[in-house]
Short mmCIF file of C-alpha atoms and ligand atoms in Angstrom, two decimals:
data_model
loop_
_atom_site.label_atom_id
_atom_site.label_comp_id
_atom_site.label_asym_id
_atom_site.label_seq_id
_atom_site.Cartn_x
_atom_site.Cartn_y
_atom_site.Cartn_z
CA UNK A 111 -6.48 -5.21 23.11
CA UNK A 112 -9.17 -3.32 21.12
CA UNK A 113 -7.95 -2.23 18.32
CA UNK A 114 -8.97 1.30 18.23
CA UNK A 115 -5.76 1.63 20.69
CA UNK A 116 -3.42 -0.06 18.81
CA UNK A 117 -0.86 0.58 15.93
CA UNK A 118 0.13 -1.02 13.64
CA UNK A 119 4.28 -1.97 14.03
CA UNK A 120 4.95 -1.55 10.41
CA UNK A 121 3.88 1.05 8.42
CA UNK A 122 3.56 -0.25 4.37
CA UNK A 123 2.95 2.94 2.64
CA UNK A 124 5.20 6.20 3.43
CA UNK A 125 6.71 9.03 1.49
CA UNK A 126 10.02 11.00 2.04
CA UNK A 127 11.00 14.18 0.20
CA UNK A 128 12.12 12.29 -2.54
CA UNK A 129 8.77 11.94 -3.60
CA UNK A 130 9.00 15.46 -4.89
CA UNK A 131 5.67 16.32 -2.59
CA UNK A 132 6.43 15.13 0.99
CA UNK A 133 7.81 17.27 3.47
CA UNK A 134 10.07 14.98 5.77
CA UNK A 135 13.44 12.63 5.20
CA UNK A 136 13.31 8.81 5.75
CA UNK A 137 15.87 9.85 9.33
CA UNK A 138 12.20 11.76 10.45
CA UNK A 139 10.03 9.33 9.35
CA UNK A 140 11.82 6.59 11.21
CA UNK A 141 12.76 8.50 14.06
CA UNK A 142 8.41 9.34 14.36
CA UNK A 143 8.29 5.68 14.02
CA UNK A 144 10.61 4.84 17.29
CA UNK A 145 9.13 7.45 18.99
CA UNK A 146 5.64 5.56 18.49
CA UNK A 147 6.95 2.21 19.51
CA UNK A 148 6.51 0.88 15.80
CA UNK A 149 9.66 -1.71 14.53
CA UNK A 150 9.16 -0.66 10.53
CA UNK A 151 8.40 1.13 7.45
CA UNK A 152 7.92 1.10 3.92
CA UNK A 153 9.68 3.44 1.99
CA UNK A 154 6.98 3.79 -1.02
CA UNK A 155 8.22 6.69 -2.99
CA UNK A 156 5.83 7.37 -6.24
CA UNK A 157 7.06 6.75 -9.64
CA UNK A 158 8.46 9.23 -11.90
CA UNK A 159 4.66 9.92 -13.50
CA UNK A 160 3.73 11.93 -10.69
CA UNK A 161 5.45 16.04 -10.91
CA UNK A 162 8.32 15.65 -9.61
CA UNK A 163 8.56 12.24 -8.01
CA UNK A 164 11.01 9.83 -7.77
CA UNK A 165 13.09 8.60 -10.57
CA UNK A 166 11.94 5.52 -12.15
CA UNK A 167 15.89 3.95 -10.50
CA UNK A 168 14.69 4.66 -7.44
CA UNK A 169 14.17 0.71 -6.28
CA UNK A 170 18.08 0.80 -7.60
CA UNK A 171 19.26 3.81 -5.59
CA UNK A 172 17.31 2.58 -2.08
CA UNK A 173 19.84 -0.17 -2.28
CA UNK A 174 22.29 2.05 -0.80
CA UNK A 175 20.06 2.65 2.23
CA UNK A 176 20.89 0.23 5.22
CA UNK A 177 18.78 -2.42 6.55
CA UNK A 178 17.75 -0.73 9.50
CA UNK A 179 17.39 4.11 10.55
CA UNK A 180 17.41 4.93 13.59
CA UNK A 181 16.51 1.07 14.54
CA UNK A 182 13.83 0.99 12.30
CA UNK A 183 13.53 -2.10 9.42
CA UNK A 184 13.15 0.33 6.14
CA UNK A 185 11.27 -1.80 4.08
CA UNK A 186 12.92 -0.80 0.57
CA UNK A 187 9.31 -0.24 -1.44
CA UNK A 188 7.68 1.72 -4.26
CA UNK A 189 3.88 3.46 -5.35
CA UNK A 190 4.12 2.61 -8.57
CA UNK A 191 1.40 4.80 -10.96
CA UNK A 192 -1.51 2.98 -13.35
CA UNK A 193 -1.33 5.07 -15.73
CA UNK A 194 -3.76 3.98 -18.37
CA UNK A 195 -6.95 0.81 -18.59
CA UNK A 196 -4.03 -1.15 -20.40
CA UNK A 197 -2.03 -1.10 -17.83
CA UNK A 198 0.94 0.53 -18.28
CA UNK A 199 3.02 1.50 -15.28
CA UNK A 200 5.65 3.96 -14.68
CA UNK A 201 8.50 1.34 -13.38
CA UNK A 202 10.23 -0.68 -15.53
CA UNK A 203 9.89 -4.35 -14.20
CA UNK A 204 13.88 -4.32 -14.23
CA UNK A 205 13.36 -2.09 -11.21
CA UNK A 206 10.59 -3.30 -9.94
CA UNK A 207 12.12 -6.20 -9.39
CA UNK A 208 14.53 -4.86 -6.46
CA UNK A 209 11.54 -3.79 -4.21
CA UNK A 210 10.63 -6.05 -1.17
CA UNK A 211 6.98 -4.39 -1.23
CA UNK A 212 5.11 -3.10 -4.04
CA UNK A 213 2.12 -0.53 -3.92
CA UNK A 214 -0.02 -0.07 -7.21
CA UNK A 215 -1.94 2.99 -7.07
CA UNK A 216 -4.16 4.77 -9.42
CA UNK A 217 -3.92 8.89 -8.92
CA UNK A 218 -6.73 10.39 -10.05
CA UNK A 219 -5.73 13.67 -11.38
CA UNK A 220 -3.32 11.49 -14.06
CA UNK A 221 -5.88 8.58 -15.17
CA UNK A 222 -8.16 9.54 -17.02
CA UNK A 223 -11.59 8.42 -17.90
CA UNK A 224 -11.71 6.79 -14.27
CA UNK A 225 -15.77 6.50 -14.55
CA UNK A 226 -15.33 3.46 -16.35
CA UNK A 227 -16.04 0.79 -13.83
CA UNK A 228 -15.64 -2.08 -15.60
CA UNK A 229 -11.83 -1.00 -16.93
CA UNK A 230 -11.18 0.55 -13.58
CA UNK A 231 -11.73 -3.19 -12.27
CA UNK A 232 -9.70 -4.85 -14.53
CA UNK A 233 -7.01 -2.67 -14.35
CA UNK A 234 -6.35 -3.43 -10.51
CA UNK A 235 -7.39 -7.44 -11.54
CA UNK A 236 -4.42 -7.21 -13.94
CA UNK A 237 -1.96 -5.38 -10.84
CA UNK A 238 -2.94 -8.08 -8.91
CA UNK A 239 -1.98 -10.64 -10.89
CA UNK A 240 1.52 -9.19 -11.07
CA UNK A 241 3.73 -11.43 -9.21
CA UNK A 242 5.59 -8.03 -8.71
CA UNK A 243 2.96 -6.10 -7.39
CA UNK A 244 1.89 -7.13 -3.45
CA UNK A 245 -0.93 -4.33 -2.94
CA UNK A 246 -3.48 -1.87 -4.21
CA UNK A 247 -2.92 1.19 -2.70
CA UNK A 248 -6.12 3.42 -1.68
CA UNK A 249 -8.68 1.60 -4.04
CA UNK A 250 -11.51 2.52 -2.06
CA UNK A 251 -11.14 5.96 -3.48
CA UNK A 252 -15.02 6.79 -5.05
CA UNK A 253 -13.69 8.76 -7.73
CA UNK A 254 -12.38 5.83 -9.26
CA UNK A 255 -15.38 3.23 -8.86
CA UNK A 256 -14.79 -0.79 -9.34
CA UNK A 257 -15.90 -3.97 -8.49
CA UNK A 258 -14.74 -4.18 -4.75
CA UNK A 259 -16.12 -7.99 -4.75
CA UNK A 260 -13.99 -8.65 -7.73
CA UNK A 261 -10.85 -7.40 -6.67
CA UNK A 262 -11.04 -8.86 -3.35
CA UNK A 263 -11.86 -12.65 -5.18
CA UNK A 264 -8.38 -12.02 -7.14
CA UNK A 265 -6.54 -11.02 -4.35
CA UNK A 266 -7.40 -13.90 -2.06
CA UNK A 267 -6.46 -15.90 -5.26
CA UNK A 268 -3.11 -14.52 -5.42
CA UNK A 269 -2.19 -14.29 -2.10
CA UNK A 270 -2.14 -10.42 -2.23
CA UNK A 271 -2.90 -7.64 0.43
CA UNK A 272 -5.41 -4.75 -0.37
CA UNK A 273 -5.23 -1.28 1.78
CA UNK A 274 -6.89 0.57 3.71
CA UNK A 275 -5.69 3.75 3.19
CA UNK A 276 -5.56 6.35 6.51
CA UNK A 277 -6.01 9.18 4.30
CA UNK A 278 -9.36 7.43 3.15
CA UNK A 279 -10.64 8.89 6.75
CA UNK A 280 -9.49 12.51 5.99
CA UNK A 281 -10.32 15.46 4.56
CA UNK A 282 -7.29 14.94 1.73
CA UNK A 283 -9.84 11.92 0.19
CA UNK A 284 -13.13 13.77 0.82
CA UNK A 285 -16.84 12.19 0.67
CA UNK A 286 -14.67 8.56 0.88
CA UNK A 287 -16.32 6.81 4.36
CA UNK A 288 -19.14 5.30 2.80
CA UNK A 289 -17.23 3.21 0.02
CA UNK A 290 -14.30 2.70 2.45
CA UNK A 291 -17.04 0.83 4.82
CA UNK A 292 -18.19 -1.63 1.62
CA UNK A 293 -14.38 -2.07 0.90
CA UNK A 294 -13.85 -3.06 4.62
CA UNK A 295 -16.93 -5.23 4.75
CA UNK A 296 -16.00 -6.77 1.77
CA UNK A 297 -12.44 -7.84 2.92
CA UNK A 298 -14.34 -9.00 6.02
CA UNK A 299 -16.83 -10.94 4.63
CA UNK A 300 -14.18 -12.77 2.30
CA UNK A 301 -11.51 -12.97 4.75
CA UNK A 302 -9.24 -10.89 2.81
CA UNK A 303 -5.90 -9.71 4.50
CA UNK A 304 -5.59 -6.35 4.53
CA UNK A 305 -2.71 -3.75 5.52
CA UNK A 306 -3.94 -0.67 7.59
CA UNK A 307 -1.67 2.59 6.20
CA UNK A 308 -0.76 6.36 6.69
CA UNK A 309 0.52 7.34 3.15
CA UNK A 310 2.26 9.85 5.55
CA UNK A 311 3.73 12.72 3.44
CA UNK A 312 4.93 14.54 6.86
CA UNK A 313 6.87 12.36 9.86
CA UNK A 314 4.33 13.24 12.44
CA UNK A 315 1.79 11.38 9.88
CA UNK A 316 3.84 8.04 10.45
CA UNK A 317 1.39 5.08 11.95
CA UNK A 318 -0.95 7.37 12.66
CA UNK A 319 -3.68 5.67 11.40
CA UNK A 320 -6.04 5.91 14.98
CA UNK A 321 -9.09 6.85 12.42
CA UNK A 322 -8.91 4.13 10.46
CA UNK A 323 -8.23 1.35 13.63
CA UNK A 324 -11.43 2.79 15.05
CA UNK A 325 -13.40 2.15 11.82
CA UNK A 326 -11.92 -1.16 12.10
CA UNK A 327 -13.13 -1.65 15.41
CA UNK A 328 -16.09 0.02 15.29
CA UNK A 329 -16.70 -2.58 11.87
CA UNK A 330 -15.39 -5.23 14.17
CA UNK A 331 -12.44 -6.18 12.07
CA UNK A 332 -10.65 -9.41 12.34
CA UNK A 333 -7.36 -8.64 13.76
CA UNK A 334 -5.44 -11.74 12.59
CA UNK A 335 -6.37 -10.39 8.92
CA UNK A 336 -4.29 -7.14 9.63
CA UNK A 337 -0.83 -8.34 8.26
CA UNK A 338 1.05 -5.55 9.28
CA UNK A 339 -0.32 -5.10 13.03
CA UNK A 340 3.13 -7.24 13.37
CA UNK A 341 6.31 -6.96 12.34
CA UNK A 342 6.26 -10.86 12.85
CA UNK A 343 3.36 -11.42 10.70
CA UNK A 344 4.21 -8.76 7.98
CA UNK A 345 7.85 -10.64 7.58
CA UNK A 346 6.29 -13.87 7.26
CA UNK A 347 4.15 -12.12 4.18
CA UNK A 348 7.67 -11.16 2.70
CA UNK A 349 8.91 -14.82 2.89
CA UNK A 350 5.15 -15.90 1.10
CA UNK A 351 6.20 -12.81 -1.15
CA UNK A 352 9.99 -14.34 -1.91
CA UNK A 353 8.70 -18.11 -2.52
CA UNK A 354 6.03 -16.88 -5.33
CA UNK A 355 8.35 -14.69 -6.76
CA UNK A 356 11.05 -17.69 -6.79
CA UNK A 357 8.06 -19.77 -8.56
CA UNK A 358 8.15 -17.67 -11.31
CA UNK A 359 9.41 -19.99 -14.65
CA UNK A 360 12.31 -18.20 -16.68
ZN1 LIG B 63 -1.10 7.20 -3.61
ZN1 LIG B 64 1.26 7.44 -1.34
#
């Protein structure tokens, strides 16, 4: 099937009101999800940096959520913030450590100096290094510039997924195609697995990512690279996920 008319059947990056911003509940959000025919979602609520987002217990609290709304696999996650060229994050690995999918983001209107491209780069090289951390979220964003051929190196060393970001597509990320095509090619050209997203802050904005699958098309995107096109194929990334995170020494 092209994949222009396809969706992916989990969605790894999705906010509830809890995020202090977002206008639905996880019951919408998964209940948009059946309605599209998907099987999952990541709950990815941002960390406590952002005005009024989640607490930084929030991994904790999620484990009171069942396995499975409305028949949907919640996916118990986080957007953690970078909040500085050093590094620091606003989760304390103690909670991080509860998540079964980690998103590291940079938000630009809370990092500053961002025009520093070579920090900018090592930053993310650092997140992906974190045996914690499974994905960069939106760092095609042009306000933030970096070494895409870099990043994608590290993250096909350590076995980590990079996004591409629906909103990238929309007017909320303005004047972002043209570095969102170099991204794309670059994961392409390097074989780099990938996760297609809808950072949805509203249900109806759950795996509605149509924009960005027709980029990929239109790009002519591997498909098997696309590891949450399946719930089968993103699961087997969680078990990858579980035996590196079991590697870890004490
Ligand atoms: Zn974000
Ligand atoms: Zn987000």
């Amino acid at each position: 099937m092209q994949l222009s008319k396809m969706i992916p059947e989990v969605d790894t990056h999705t906010h509830t009101v809890i995020s202090g911003h977002a206008w639905s509940t996880l019951t919408e959000n998964c209940l948009a999800a059946r309605t599209r025919g998907m099987k999952g979602l990541c709950l990815t609520e941002h960390g406590p940096a952002i005005e009024g987002g989640a607490p930084a217990y929030i991994p904790h609290s999620q484990r009171m959520l069942p396995e499975t709304v409305e028949g949907i696999r919640v996916y118990k996650g986080v957007e953690l913030n970078i909040l500085d060229h050093r590094g620091t994050v606003d989760i304390p690995l103690e909670y991080l450590k509860l998540c079964e999918f980690a998103i590291a983001s940079i938000h630009t209107h809370m990092f500053p100096e961002r025009d520093k491209r070579e920090e900018n780069t090592e930053v993310y090289l650092k997140m992906l290094r974190n045996p914690y951390l499974d994905i960069l979220g939106h760092a095609d964003d042009p306000t933030v510039p970096c070494d895409f051929e870099a990043m994608v190196r590290t993250a096909g060393e350590e076995g980590k997924l990079l996004e591409l970001n629906n909103n990238s597509t929309t007017a909320h990320r303005p004047g972002s195609l043209p570095s969102l095509r170099k991204y794309i090619l670059c994961c392409k050209a390097h074989r780099q697995r990938v996760c297609v997203a809808s950072d949805a802050h509203f249900h109806t904005m759950v795996g509605s990512v149509e924009p960005m699958m027709t980029l990929l098309e239109e790009l002519d995107f591997p498909q098997e690279l696309i590891v949450n096109l399946t719930k089968e194929r993103f699961d087997n990334y969680l078990k990858e996920r579980i035996r590196r995170i079991r590697a870890i020494p004490d």
